[in-house]
mmCIF file of N, CA and C in Angstrom:
data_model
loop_
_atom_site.group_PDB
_atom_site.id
_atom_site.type_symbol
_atom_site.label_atom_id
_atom_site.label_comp_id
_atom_site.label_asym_id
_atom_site.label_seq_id
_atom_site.Cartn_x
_atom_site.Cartn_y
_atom_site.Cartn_z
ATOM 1 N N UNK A 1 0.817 -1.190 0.000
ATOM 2 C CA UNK A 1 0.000 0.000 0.000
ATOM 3 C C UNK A 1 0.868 1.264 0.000
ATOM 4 N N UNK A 2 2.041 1.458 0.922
ATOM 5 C CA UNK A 2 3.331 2.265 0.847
ATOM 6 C C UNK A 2 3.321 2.959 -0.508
ATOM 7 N N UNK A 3 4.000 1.702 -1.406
ATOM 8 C CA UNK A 3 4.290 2.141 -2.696
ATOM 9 C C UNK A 3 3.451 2.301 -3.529
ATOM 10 N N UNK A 4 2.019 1.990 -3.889
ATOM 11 C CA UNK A 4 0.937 2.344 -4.199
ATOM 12 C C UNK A 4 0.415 3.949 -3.937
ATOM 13 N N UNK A 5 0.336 4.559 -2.554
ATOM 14 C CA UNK A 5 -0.134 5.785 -2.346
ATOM 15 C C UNK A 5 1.848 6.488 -2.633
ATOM 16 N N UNK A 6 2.486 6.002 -2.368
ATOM 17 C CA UNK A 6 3.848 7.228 -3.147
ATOM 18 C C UNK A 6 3.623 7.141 -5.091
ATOM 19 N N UNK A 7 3.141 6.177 -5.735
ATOM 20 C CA UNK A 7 3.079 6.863 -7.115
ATOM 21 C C UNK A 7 1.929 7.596 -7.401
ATOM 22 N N UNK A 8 0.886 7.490 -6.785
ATOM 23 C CA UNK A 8 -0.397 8.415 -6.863
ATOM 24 C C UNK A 8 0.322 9.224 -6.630
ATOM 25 N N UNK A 9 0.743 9.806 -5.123
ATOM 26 C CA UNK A 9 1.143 11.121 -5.104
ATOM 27 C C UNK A 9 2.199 11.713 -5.813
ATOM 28 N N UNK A 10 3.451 10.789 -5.870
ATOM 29 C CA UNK A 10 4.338 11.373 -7.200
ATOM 30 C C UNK A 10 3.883 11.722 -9.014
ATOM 31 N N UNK A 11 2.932 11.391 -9.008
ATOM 32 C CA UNK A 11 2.118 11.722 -10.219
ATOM 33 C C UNK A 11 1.170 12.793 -10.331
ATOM 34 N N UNK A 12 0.367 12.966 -9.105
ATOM 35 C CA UNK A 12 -0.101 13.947 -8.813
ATOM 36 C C UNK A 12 0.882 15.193 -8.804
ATOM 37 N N UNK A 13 2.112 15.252 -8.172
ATOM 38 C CA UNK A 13 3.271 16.416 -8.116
ATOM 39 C C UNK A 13 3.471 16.909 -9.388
ATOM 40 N N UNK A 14 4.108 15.288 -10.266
ATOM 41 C CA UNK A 14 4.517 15.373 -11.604
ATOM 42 C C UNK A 14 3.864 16.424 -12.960
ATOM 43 N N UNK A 15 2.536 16.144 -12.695
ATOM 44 C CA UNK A 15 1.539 16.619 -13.211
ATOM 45 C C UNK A 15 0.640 17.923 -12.625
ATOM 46 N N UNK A 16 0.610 18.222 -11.929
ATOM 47 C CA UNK A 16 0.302 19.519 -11.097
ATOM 48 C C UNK A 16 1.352 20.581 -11.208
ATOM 49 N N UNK A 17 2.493 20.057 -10.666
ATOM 50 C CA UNK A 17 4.109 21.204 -10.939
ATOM 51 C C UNK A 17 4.883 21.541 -11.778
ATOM 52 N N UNK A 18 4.046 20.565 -13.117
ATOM 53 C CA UNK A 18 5.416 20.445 -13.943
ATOM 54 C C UNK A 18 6.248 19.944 -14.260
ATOM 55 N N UNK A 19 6.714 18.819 -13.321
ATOM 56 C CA UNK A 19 8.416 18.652 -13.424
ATOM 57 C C UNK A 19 8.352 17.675 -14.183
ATOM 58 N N UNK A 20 9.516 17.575 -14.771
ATOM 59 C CA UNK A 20 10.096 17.284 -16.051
ATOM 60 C C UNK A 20 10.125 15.639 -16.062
ATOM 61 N N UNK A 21 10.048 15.231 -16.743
ATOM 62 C CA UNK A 21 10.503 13.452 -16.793
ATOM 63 C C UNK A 21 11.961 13.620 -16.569
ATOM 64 N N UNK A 22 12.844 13.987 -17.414
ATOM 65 C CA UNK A 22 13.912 14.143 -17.422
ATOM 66 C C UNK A 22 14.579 14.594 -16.302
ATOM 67 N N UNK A 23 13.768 14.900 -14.720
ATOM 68 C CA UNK A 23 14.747 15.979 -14.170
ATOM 69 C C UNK A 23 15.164 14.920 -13.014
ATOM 70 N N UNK A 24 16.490 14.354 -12.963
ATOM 71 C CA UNK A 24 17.247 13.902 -12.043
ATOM 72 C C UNK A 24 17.004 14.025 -11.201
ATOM 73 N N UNK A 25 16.954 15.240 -10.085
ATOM 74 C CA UNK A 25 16.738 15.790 -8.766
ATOM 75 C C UNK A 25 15.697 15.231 -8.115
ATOM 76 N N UNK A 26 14.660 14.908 -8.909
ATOM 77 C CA UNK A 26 13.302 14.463 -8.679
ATOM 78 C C UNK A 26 13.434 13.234 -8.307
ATOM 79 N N UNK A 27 13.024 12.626 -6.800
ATOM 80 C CA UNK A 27 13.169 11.587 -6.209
ATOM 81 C C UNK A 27 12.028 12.069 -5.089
ATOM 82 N N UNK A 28 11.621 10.575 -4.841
ATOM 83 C CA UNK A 28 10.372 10.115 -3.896
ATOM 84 C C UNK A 28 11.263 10.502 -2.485
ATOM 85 N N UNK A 29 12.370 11.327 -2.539
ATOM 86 C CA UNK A 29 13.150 11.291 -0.897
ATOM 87 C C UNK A 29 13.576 12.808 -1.108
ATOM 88 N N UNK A 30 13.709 13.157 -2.081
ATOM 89 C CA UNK A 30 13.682 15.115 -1.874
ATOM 90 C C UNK A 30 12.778 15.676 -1.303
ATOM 91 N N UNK A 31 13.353 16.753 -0.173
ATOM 92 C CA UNK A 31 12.763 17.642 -0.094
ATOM 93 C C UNK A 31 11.805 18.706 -0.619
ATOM 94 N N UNK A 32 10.066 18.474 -1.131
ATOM 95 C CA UNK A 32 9.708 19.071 -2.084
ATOM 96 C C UNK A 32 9.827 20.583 -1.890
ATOM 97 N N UNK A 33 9.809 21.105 -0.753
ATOM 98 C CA UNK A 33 9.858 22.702 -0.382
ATOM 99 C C UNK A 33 11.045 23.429 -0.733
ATOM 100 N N UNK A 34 11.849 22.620 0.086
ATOM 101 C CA UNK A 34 12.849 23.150 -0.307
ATOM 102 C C UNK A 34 14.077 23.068 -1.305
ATOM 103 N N UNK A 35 13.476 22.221 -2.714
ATOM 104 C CA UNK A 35 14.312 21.936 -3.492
ATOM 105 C C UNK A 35 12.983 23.070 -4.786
ATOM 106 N N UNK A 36 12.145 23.290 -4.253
ATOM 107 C CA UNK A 36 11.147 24.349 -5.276
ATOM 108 C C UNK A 36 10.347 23.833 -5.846
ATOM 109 N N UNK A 37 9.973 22.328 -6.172
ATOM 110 C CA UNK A 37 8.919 21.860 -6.340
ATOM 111 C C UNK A 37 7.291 22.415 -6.282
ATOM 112 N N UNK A 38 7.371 22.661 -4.669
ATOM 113 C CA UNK A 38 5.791 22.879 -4.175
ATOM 114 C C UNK A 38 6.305 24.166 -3.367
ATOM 115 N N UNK A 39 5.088 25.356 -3.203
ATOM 116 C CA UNK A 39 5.031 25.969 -2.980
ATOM 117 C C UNK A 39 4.345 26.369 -1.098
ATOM 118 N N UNK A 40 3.856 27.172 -1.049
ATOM 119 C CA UNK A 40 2.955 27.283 -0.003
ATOM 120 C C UNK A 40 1.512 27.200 -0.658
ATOM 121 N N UNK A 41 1.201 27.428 -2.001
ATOM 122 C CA UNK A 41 0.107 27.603 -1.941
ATOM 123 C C UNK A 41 -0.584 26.136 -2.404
ATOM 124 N N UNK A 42 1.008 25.386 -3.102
ATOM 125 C CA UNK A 42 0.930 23.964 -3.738
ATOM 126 C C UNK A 42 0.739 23.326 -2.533
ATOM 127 N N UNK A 43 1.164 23.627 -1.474
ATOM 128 C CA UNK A 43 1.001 22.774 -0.009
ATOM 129 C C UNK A 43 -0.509 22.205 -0.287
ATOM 130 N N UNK A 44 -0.922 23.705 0.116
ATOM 131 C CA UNK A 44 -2.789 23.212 0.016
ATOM 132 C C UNK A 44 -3.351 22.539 -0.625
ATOM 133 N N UNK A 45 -2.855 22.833 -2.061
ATOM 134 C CA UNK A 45 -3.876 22.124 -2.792
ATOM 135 C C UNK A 45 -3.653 20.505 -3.042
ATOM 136 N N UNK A 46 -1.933 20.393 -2.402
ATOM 137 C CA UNK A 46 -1.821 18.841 -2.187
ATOM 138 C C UNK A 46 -2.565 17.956 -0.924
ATOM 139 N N UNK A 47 -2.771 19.181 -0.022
ATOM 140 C CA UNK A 47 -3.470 18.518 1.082
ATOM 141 C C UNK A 47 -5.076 18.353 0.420
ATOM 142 N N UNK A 48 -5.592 18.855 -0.247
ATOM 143 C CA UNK A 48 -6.670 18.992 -0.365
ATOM 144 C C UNK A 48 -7.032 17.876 -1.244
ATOM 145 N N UNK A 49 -6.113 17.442 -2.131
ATOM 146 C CA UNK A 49 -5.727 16.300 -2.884
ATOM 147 C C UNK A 49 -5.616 14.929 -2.857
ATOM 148 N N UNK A 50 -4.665 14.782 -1.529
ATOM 149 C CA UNK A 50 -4.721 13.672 -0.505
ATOM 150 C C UNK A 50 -5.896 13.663 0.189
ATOM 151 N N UNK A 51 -6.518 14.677 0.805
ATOM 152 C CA UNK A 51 -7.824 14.163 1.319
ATOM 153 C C UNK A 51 -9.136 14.088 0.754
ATOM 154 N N UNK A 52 -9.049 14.181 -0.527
ATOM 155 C CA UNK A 52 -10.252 13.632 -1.700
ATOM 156 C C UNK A 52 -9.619 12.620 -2.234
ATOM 157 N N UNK A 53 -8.499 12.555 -2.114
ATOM 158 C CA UNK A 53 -8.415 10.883 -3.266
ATOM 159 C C UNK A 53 -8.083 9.772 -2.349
ATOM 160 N N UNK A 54 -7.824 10.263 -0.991
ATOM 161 C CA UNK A 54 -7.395 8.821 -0.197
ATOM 162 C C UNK A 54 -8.789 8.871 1.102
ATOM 163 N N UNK A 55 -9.553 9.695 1.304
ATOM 164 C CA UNK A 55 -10.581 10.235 2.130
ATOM 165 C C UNK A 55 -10.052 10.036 3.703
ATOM 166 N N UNK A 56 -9.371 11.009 3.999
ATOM 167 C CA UNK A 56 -8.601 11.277 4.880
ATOM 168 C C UNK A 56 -8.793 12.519 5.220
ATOM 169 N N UNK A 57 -8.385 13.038 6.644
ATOM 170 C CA UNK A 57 -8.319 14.454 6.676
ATOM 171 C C UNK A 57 -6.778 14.716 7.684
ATOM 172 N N UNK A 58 -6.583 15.187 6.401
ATOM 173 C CA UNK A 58 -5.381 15.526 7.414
ATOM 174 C C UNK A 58 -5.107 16.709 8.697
ATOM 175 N N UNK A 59 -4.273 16.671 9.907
ATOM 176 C CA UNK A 59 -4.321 17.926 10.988
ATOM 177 C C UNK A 59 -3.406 19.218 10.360
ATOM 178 N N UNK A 60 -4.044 20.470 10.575
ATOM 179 C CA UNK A 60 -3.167 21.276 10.333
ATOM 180 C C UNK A 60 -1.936 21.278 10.652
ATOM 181 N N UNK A 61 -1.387 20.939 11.490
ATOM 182 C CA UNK A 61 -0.064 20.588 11.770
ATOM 183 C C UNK A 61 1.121 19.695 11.139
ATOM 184 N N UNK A 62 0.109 18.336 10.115
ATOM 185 C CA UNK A 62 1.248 18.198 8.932
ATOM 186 C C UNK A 62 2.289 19.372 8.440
ATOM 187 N N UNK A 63 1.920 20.666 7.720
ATOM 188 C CA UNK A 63 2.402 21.233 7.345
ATOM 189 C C UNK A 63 3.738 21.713 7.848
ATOM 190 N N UNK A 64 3.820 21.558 9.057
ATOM 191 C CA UNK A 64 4.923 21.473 9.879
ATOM 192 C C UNK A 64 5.812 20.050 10.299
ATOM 193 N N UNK A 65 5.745 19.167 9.875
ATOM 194 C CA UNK A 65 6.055 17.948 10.285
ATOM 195 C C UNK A 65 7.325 18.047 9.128
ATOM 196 N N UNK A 66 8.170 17.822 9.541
ATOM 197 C CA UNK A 66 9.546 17.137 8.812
ATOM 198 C C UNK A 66 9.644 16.068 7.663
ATOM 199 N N UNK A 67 8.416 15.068 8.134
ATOM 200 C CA UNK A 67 7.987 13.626 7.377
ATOM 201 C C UNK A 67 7.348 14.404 6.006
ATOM 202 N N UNK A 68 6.278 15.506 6.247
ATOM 203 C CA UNK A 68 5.430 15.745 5.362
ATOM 204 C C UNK A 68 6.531 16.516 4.328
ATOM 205 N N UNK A 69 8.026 16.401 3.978
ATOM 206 C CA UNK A 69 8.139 17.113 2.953
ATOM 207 C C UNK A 69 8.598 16.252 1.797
ATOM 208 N N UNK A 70 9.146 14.821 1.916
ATOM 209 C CA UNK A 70 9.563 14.202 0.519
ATOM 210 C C UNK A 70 8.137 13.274 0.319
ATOM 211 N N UNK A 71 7.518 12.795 -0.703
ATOM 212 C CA UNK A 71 6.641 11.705 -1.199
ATOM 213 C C UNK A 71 6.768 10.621 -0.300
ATOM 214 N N UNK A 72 8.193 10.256 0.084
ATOM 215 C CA UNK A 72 7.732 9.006 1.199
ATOM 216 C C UNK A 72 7.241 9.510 2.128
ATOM 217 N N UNK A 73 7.564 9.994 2.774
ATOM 218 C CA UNK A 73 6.616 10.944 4.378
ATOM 219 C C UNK A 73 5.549 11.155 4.174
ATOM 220 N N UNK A 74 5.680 12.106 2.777
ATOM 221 C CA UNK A 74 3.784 12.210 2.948
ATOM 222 C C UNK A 74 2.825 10.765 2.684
ATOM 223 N N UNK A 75 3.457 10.021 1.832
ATOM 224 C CA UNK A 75 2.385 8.666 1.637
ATOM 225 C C UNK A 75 2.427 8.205 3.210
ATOM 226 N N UNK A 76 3.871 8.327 3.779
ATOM 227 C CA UNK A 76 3.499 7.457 5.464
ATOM 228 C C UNK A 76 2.283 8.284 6.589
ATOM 229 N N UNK A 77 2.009 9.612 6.026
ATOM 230 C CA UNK A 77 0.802 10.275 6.804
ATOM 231 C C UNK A 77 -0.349 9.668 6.366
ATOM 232 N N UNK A 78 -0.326 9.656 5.174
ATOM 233 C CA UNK A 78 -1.662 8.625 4.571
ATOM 234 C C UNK A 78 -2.254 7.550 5.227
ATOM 235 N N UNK A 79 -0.686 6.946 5.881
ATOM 236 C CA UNK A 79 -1.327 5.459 6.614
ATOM 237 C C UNK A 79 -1.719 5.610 7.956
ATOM 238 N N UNK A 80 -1.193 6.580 8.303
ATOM 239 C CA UNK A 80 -1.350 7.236 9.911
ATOM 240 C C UNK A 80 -2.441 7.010 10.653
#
């Protein structure tokens, strides 16, 4: 299930942000914030994302969590 909810959400990124097939950097273990990926406002609309496609609600306080910034962390909130 792990790796199941990390390619939803890496596809969802892929396709929402832009990023490139081609772009190296791009790994399920980068930092999405701070490598420029996602934004503050991309935050939201990924939370909002995850909790319509997995029916979940996530706490405001993800946004602050350390876990919640590469694709693996966030799929491991999913299972939470």
């Amino acid at each position: 299930m792990q790796e199941e909810t990390e390619s939803t959400v890496e596809e969802f990124i892929r396709t929402r942000f832009r990023v490139r097939p081609d772009d190296d950097f791009f790994t399920r273990d980068v930092n999405l914030w701070d490598a420029g990926y996602v934004d503050s406002a991309g935050a939201v609309e990924m939370i909002a994302y995850l909790e319509r496609t997995f029916a979940v609600t996530l706490p405001e306080e993800v946004l602050f969590d350390p876990d919640f910034t590469p694709i693996r962390g966030i799929a491991r909130q999913r299972q939470a």
